[in-house]
Amino acid sequence: ASILRPQRVSAGGKRVRFDAVTVYYFPRRQGFTSVPSQGGSSLGMARHHSSIRSFTLGEFSRERESKHRLTLQQHLRLEKLQQRKMKLTRNGTVQCAQADLLTLEDVSDEDLDVDGVEVDDCFFLQPLPTKRRRALLRASGVARIDAREKAELRNIRLSREECGCDCRLYCDPKHCGCSQAGIKCQ
């Protein structure tokens, strides 16, 4: 989480300028507050921050671009690895022991065209697969991942598939689920 600190407000009160960014870092925890599109183990954060760091606007911008560039590099490396595996297996149609042995370390920095991509054009908040979320939680010190969340999340996703009521031409408040829930008939 980051907070911009106002520098000053002009006499008319219509302009605000910022001179610093304060970033609060929170330890990762199992979420129970978000609903990933698949699987369980949602990501969350602890109630209290573990550290604080202040930046000038320029420092923050450079820091963020550096992190985004690293994320982009990792993404491009993974893409290149998948391309190589698909080429060796003829788009997954044949088995290839060499493809099974390839790892991210087999993709060098020279194989990546990071300079050809504008970092700001990339979207960095991508959904993470369940396996990756679980690995992040374990790496953050979560010893036991609560399995109950998986069932809760599945039930929430199922409930979101069904919305509204069965009313067709007119609404009968006695049988309308929307009306009974205190909302306008859908």
PDB file of C-alpha atoms in Angstrom:
ATOM      1  CA  ALA A   1       0.000   0.000   0.000  1.00  0.00           C
ATOM      2  CA  SER A   2       1.295   3.446  -0.743  1.00  0.00           C
ATOM      3  CA  ILE A   3       0.196   6.858   0.415  1.00  0.00           C
ATOM      4  CA  LEU A   4       0.999  10.131  -1.312  1.00  0.00           C
ATOM      5  CA  ARG A   5       1.830  12.953   1.086  1.00  0.00           C
ATOM      6  CA  PRO A   6       0.508  16.396   0.064  1.00  0.00           C
ATOM      7  CA  GLN A   7       3.124  19.102  -0.344  1.00  0.00           C
ATOM      8  CA  ARG A   8       0.852  22.119  -0.175  1.00  0.00           C
ATOM      9  CA  VAL A   9      -2.559  23.429  -1.046  1.00  0.00           C
ATOM     10  CA  SER A  10      -2.823  26.704  -2.959  1.00  0.00           C
ATOM     11  CA  ALA A  11      -4.777  29.628  -1.555  1.00  0.00           C
ATOM     12  CA  GLY A  12      -7.783  28.836  -3.748  1.00  0.00           C
ATOM     13  CA  GLY A  13      -7.782  25.284  -2.417  1.00  0.00           C
ATOM     14  CA  LYS A  14      -8.075  23.822  -5.902  1.00  0.00           C
ATOM     15  CA  ARG A  15      -4.544  22.485  -6.347  1.00  0.00           C
ATOM     16  CA  VAL A  16      -2.792  19.803  -4.421  1.00  0.00           C
ATOM     17  CA  ARG A  17       0.787  18.786  -5.106  1.00  0.00           C
ATOM     18  CA  PHE A  18       2.581  15.798  -3.727  1.00  0.00           C
ATOM     19  CA  ASP A  19       6.250  15.570  -2.833  1.00  0.00           C
ATOM     20  CA  ALA A  20       6.601  12.101  -1.336  1.00  0.00           C
ATOM     21  CA  VAL A  21       5.222   8.581  -1.329  1.00  0.00           C
ATOM     22  CA  THR A  22       5.079   6.484   1.815  1.00  0.00           C
ATOM     23  CA  VAL A  23       4.868   2.748   1.213  1.00  0.00           C
ATOM     24  CA  TYR A  24       3.667   0.372   3.928  1.00  0.00           C
ATOM     25  CA  TYR A  25       4.745  -3.253   3.577  1.00  0.00           C
ATOM     26  CA  PHE A  26       2.548  -6.011   4.972  1.00  0.00           C
ATOM     27  CA  PRO A  27       3.379  -9.671   5.508  1.00  0.00           C
ATOM     28  CA  ARG A  28       1.387 -12.022   3.288  1.00  0.00           C
ATOM     29  CA  ARG A  29      -1.342 -14.143   4.870  1.00  0.00           C
ATOM     30  CA  GLN A  30      -4.104 -16.400   3.639  1.00  0.00           C
ATOM     31  CA  GLY A  31      -6.788 -14.005   2.489  1.00  0.00           C
ATOM     32  CA  PHE A  32     -10.390 -15.039   3.236  1.00  0.00           C
ATOM     33  CA  THR A  33     -11.323 -11.642   1.714  1.00  0.00           C
ATOM     34  CA  SER A  34     -11.014 -12.123  -2.045  1.00  0.00           C
ATOM     35  CA  VAL A  35     -12.417 -14.672  -4.466  1.00  0.00           C
ATOM     36  CA  PRO A  36      -9.904 -15.945  -7.031  1.00  0.00           C
ATOM     37  CA  SER A  37     -11.416 -17.122 -10.313  1.00  0.00           C
ATOM     38  CA  GLN A  38     -10.356 -20.704  -9.559  1.00  0.00           C
ATOM     39  CA  GLY A  39      -9.132 -22.852  -6.670  1.00  0.00           C
ATOM     40  CA  GLY A  40      -8.624 -21.921  -3.049  1.00  0.00           C
ATOM     41  CA  SER A  41      -5.890 -20.209  -1.048  1.00  0.00           C
ATOM     42  CA  SER A  42      -6.640 -16.557  -1.662  1.00  0.00           C
ATOM     43  CA  LEU A  43      -3.872 -14.102  -0.884  1.00  0.00           C
ATOM     44  CA  GLY A  44      -4.213 -11.511   1.835  1.00  0.00           C
ATOM     45  CA  MET A  45      -2.084  -9.419   4.144  1.00  0.00           C
ATOM     46  CA  ALA A  46      -1.507  -9.147   7.869  1.00  0.00           C
ATOM     47  CA  ARG A  47      -3.411  -6.557   9.905  1.00  0.00           C
ATOM     48  CA  HIS A  48      -0.278  -4.578  10.744  1.00  0.00           C
ATOM     49  CA  HIS A  49       2.538  -3.472   8.471  1.00  0.00           C
ATOM     50  CA  SER A  50       6.023  -4.855   8.979  1.00  0.00           C
ATOM     51  CA  SER A  51       7.948  -1.903   7.565  1.00  0.00           C
ATOM     52  CA  ILE A  52       7.572   1.565   6.080  1.00  0.00           C
ATOM     53  CA  ARG A  53       9.599   3.230   3.374  1.00  0.00           C
ATOM     54  CA  SER A  54       9.427   6.811   2.101  1.00  0.00           C
ATOM     55  CA  PHE A  55      10.334   7.884  -1.418  1.00  0.00           C
ATOM     56  CA  THR A  56      10.414  11.084  -3.383  1.00  0.00           C
ATOM     57  CA  LEU A  57       8.076  10.899  -6.375  1.00  0.00           C
ATOM     58  CA  GLY A  58      11.071  10.339  -8.684  1.00  0.00           C
ATOM     59  CA  GLU A  59      12.526   7.574  -6.520  1.00  0.00           C
ATOM     60  CA  PHE A  60       9.169   5.845  -6.308  1.00  0.00           C
ATOM     61  CA  SER A  61       8.690   6.035 -10.055  1.00  0.00           C
ATOM     62  CA  ARG A  62      12.152   4.563 -10.711  1.00  0.00           C
ATOM     63  CA  GLU A  63      11.649   1.838  -8.088  1.00  0.00           C
ATOM     64  CA  ARG A  64       8.290   0.850  -9.553  1.00  0.00           C
ATOM     65  CA  GLU A  65       9.645   0.793 -13.106  1.00  0.00           C
ATOM     66  CA  SER A  66      12.554  -1.378 -11.986  1.00  0.00           C
ATOM     67  CA  LYS A  67      10.194  -3.874 -10.324  1.00  0.00           C
ATOM     68  CA  HIS A  68       7.900  -3.862 -13.338  1.00  0.00           C
ATOM     69  CA  ARG A  69      10.867  -4.492 -15.624  1.00  0.00           C
ATOM     70  CA  LEU A  70      11.876  -7.512 -13.504  1.00  0.00           C
ATOM     71  CA  THR A  71       8.305  -8.819 -13.604  1.00  0.00           C
ATOM     72  CA  LEU A  72       8.210  -8.332 -17.363  1.00  0.00           C
ATOM     73  CA  GLN A  73      11.538 -10.149 -17.692  1.00  0.00           C
ATOM     74  CA  GLN A  74      10.179 -13.118 -15.709  1.00  0.00           C
ATOM     75  CA  HIS A  75       7.027 -13.171 -17.835  1.00  0.00           C
ATOM     76  CA  LEU A  76       8.991 -13.049 -21.106  1.00  0.00           C
ATOM     77  CA  ARG A  77      11.326 -15.780 -19.830  1.00  0.00           C
ATOM     78  CA  LEU A  78       8.356 -18.040 -19.066  1.00  0.00           C
ATOM     79  CA  GLU A  79       6.821 -17.317 -22.488  1.00  0.00           C
ATOM     80  CA  LYS A  80      10.110 -18.123 -24.247  1.00  0.00           C
ATOM     81  CA  LEU A  81      10.416 -21.395 -22.289  1.00  0.00           C
ATOM     82  CA  GLN A  82       6.871 -22.395 -23.284  1.00  0.00           C
ATOM     83  CA  GLN A  83       7.625 -21.529 -26.941  1.00  0.00           C
ATOM     84  CA  ARG A  84      10.721 -23.732 -26.909  1.00  0.00           C
ATOM     85  CA  LYS A  85       8.829 -26.631 -25.339  1.00  0.00           C
ATOM     86  CA  MET A  86       6.015 -26.300 -27.885  1.00  0.00           C
ATOM     87  CA  LYS A  87       8.527 -26.257 -30.740  1.00  0.00           C
ATOM     88  CA  LEU A  88      10.279 -29.392 -29.450  1.00  0.00           C
ATOM     89  CA  THR A  89       6.979 -31.230 -28.931  1.00  0.00           C
ATOM     90  CA  ARG A  90       5.442 -29.980 -32.186  1.00  0.00           C
ATOM     91  CA  ASN A  91       2.759 -28.011 -30.332  1.00  0.00           C
ATOM     92  CA  GLY A  92       2.324 -30.755 -27.753  1.00  0.00           C
ATOM     93  CA  THR A  93       1.604 -33.523 -30.250  1.00  0.00           C
ATOM     94  CA  VAL A  94       4.738 -35.604 -29.588  1.00  0.00           C
ATOM     95  CA  GLN A  95       6.720 -36.540 -26.491  1.00  0.00           C
ATOM     96  CA  CYS A  96      10.187 -35.031 -26.164  1.00  0.00           C
ATOM     97  CA  ALA A  97      12.510 -35.779 -23.250  1.00  0.00           C
ATOM     98  CA  GLN A  98      14.577 -32.682 -24.055  1.00  0.00           C
ATOM     99  CA  ALA A  99      11.475 -30.467 -23.668  1.00  0.00           C
ATOM    100  CA  ASP A 100      10.743 -32.020 -20.263  1.00  0.00           C
ATOM    101  CA  LEU A 101      14.256 -31.118 -19.084  1.00  0.00           C
ATOM    102  CA  LEU A 102      14.058 -27.424 -20.049  1.00  0.00           C
ATOM    103  CA  THR A 103      13.846 -24.958 -17.154  1.00  0.00           C
ATOM    104  CA  LEU A 104      13.709 -21.170 -16.796  1.00  0.00           C
ATOM    105  CA  GLU A 105      17.481 -21.157 -16.329  1.00  0.00           C
ATOM    106  CA  ASP A 106      17.809 -22.394 -19.933  1.00  0.00           C
ATOM    107  CA  VAL A 107      16.436 -19.058 -21.172  1.00  0.00           C
ATOM    108  CA  SER A 108      19.179 -16.432 -21.104  1.00  0.00           C
ATOM    109  CA  ASP A 109      18.754 -12.668 -20.791  1.00  0.00           C
ATOM    110  CA  GLU A 110      19.949 -12.341 -24.391  1.00  0.00           C
ATOM    111  CA  ASP A 111      16.921 -14.390 -25.518  1.00  0.00           C
ATOM    112  CA  LEU A 112      14.572 -11.759 -24.100  1.00  0.00           C
ATOM    113  CA  ASP A 113      13.550  -8.537 -25.830  1.00  0.00           C
ATOM    114  CA  VAL A 114      12.783  -6.460 -22.745  1.00  0.00           C
ATOM    115  CA  ASP A 115      13.855  -3.226 -24.467  1.00  0.00           C
ATOM    116  CA  GLY A 116      11.320  -3.816 -27.248  1.00  0.00           C
ATOM    117  CA  VAL A 117       8.424  -3.645 -24.785  1.00  0.00           C
ATOM    118  CA  GLU A 118       7.259  -0.472 -23.072  1.00  0.00           C
ATOM    119  CA  VAL A 119       7.062  -1.338 -19.365  1.00  0.00           C
ATOM    120  CA  ASP A 120       4.088   0.980 -18.732  1.00  0.00           C
ATOM    121  CA  ASP A 121       2.077  -0.791 -21.459  1.00  0.00           C
ATOM    122  CA  CYS A 122       2.133  -4.047 -19.510  1.00  0.00           C
ATOM    123  CA  PHE A 123      -0.509  -5.094 -17.039  1.00  0.00           C
ATOM    124  CA  PHE A 124       1.183  -6.475 -13.939  1.00  0.00           C
ATOM    125  CA  LEU A 125      -1.681  -7.733 -11.819  1.00  0.00           C
ATOM    126  CA  GLN A 126      -2.336 -11.066 -13.462  1.00  0.00           C
ATOM    127  CA  PRO A 127      -4.317 -13.869 -11.801  1.00  0.00           C
ATOM    128  CA  LEU A 128      -2.066 -16.458 -10.186  1.00  0.00           C
ATOM    129  CA  PRO A 129      -2.747 -20.179 -10.438  1.00  0.00           C
ATOM    130  CA  THR A 130      -3.645 -21.954  -7.190  1.00  0.00           C
ATOM    131  CA  LYS A 131      -0.282 -23.720  -7.069  1.00  0.00           C
ATOM    132  CA  ARG A 132       1.575 -20.393  -7.252  1.00  0.00           C
ATOM    133  CA  ARG A 133      -0.618 -18.786  -4.574  1.00  0.00           C
ATOM    134  CA  ARG A 134       0.016 -21.726  -2.248  1.00  0.00           C
ATOM    135  CA  ALA A 135       3.773 -21.484  -2.903  1.00  0.00           C
ATOM    136  CA  LEU A 136       3.700 -17.748  -2.106  1.00  0.00           C
ATOM    137  CA  LEU A 137       1.857 -18.403   1.146  1.00  0.00           C
ATOM    138  CA  ARG A 138       4.332 -21.100   2.193  1.00  0.00           C
ATOM    139  CA  ALA A 139       7.293 -18.887   1.275  1.00  0.00           C
ATOM    140  CA  SER A 140       5.769 -16.168   3.460  1.00  0.00           C
ATOM    141  CA  GLY A 141       5.733 -18.448   6.486  1.00  0.00           C
ATOM    142  CA  VAL A 142       2.132 -19.674   6.401  1.00  0.00           C
ATOM    143  CA  ALA A 143       2.641 -23.110   7.939  1.00  0.00           C
ATOM    144  CA  ARG A 144      -0.850 -24.510   7.434  1.00  0.00           C
ATOM    145  CA  ILE A 145      -3.168 -23.385   4.652  1.00  0.00           C
ATOM    146  CA  ASP A 146      -6.779 -23.562   5.824  1.00  0.00           C
ATOM    147  CA  ALA A 147      -8.532 -26.003   3.483  1.00  0.00           C
ATOM    148  CA  ARG A 148     -12.001 -24.749   4.472  1.00  0.00           C
ATOM    149  CA  GLU A 149     -11.459 -21.675   2.320  1.00  0.00           C
ATOM    150  CA  LYS A 150     -11.477 -23.771  -0.870  1.00  0.00           C
ATOM    151  CA  ALA A 151     -15.055 -24.954  -0.263  1.00  0.00           C
ATOM    152  CA  GLU A 152     -16.170 -21.460   0.769  1.00  0.00           C
ATOM    153  CA  LEU A 153     -14.713 -19.948  -2.401  1.00  0.00           C
ATOM    154  CA  ARG A 154     -16.339 -22.615  -4.583  1.00  0.00           C
ATOM    155  CA  ASN A 155     -19.723 -21.868  -2.973  1.00  0.00           C
ATOM    156  CA  ILE A 156     -19.269 -18.125  -3.539  1.00  0.00           C
ATOM    157  CA  ARG A 157     -18.342 -18.662  -7.207  1.00  0.00           C
ATOM    158  CA  LEU A 158     -21.391 -20.921  -7.671  1.00  0.00           C
ATOM    159  CA  SER A 159     -23.694 -18.378  -6.010  1.00  0.00           C
ATOM    160  CA  ARG A 160     -22.419 -15.686  -8.362  1.00  0.00           C
ATOM    161  CA  GLU A 161     -23.428 -17.768 -11.371  1.00  0.00           C
ATOM    162  CA  GLU A 162     -27.049 -17.611 -10.242  1.00  0.00           C
ATOM    163  CA  CYS A 163     -28.344 -14.104  -9.798  1.00  0.00           C
ATOM    164  CA  GLY A 164     -31.775 -12.632 -10.102  1.00  0.00           C
ATOM    165  CA  CYS A 165     -35.052 -14.493  -9.927  1.00  0.00           C
ATOM    166  CA  ASP A 166     -37.343 -16.614 -12.070  1.00  0.00           C
ATOM    167  CA  CYS A 167     -40.011 -13.938 -12.637  1.00  0.00           C
ATOM    168  CA  ARG A 168     -40.983 -13.579 -16.286  1.00  0.00           C
ATOM    169  CA  LEU A 169     -43.881 -11.267 -17.187  1.00  0.00           C
ATOM    170  CA  TYR A 170     -44.743  -9.987 -13.721  1.00  0.00           C
ATOM    171  CA  CYS A 171     -43.269 -10.135 -10.213  1.00  0.00           C
ATOM    172  CA  ASP A 172     -45.051 -12.102  -7.508  1.00  0.00           C
ATOM    173  CA  PRO A 173     -43.417 -10.870  -4.265  1.00  0.00           C
ATOM    174  CA  LYS A 174     -44.485 -14.067  -2.456  1.00  0.00           C
ATOM    175  CA  HIS A 175     -42.365 -16.218  -4.799  1.00  0.00           C
ATOM    176  CA  CYS A 176     -39.731 -13.718  -5.991  1.00  0.00           C
ATOM    177  CA  GLY A 177     -36.295 -14.337  -4.483  1.00  0.00           C
ATOM    178  CA  CYS A 178     -35.262 -10.745  -5.205  1.00  0.00           C
ATOM    179  CA  SER A 179     -38.290  -9.270  -3.475  1.00  0.00           C
ATOM    180  CA  GLN A 180     -37.789 -11.571  -0.488  1.00  0.00           C
ATOM    181  CA  ALA A 181     -34.158 -10.406  -0.267  1.00  0.00           C
ATOM    182  CA  GLY A 182     -35.343  -6.786  -0.216  1.00  0.00           C
ATOM    183  CA  ILE A 183     -34.026  -5.805  -3.651  1.00  0.00           C
ATOM    184  CA  LYS A 184     -35.703  -4.734  -6.877  1.00  0.00           C
ATOM    185  CA  CYS A 185     -36.898  -7.654  -9.028  1.00  0.00           C
ATOM    186  CA  GLN A 186     -34.270  -8.662 -11.571  1.00  0.00           C
TER     187      GLN A 186
END
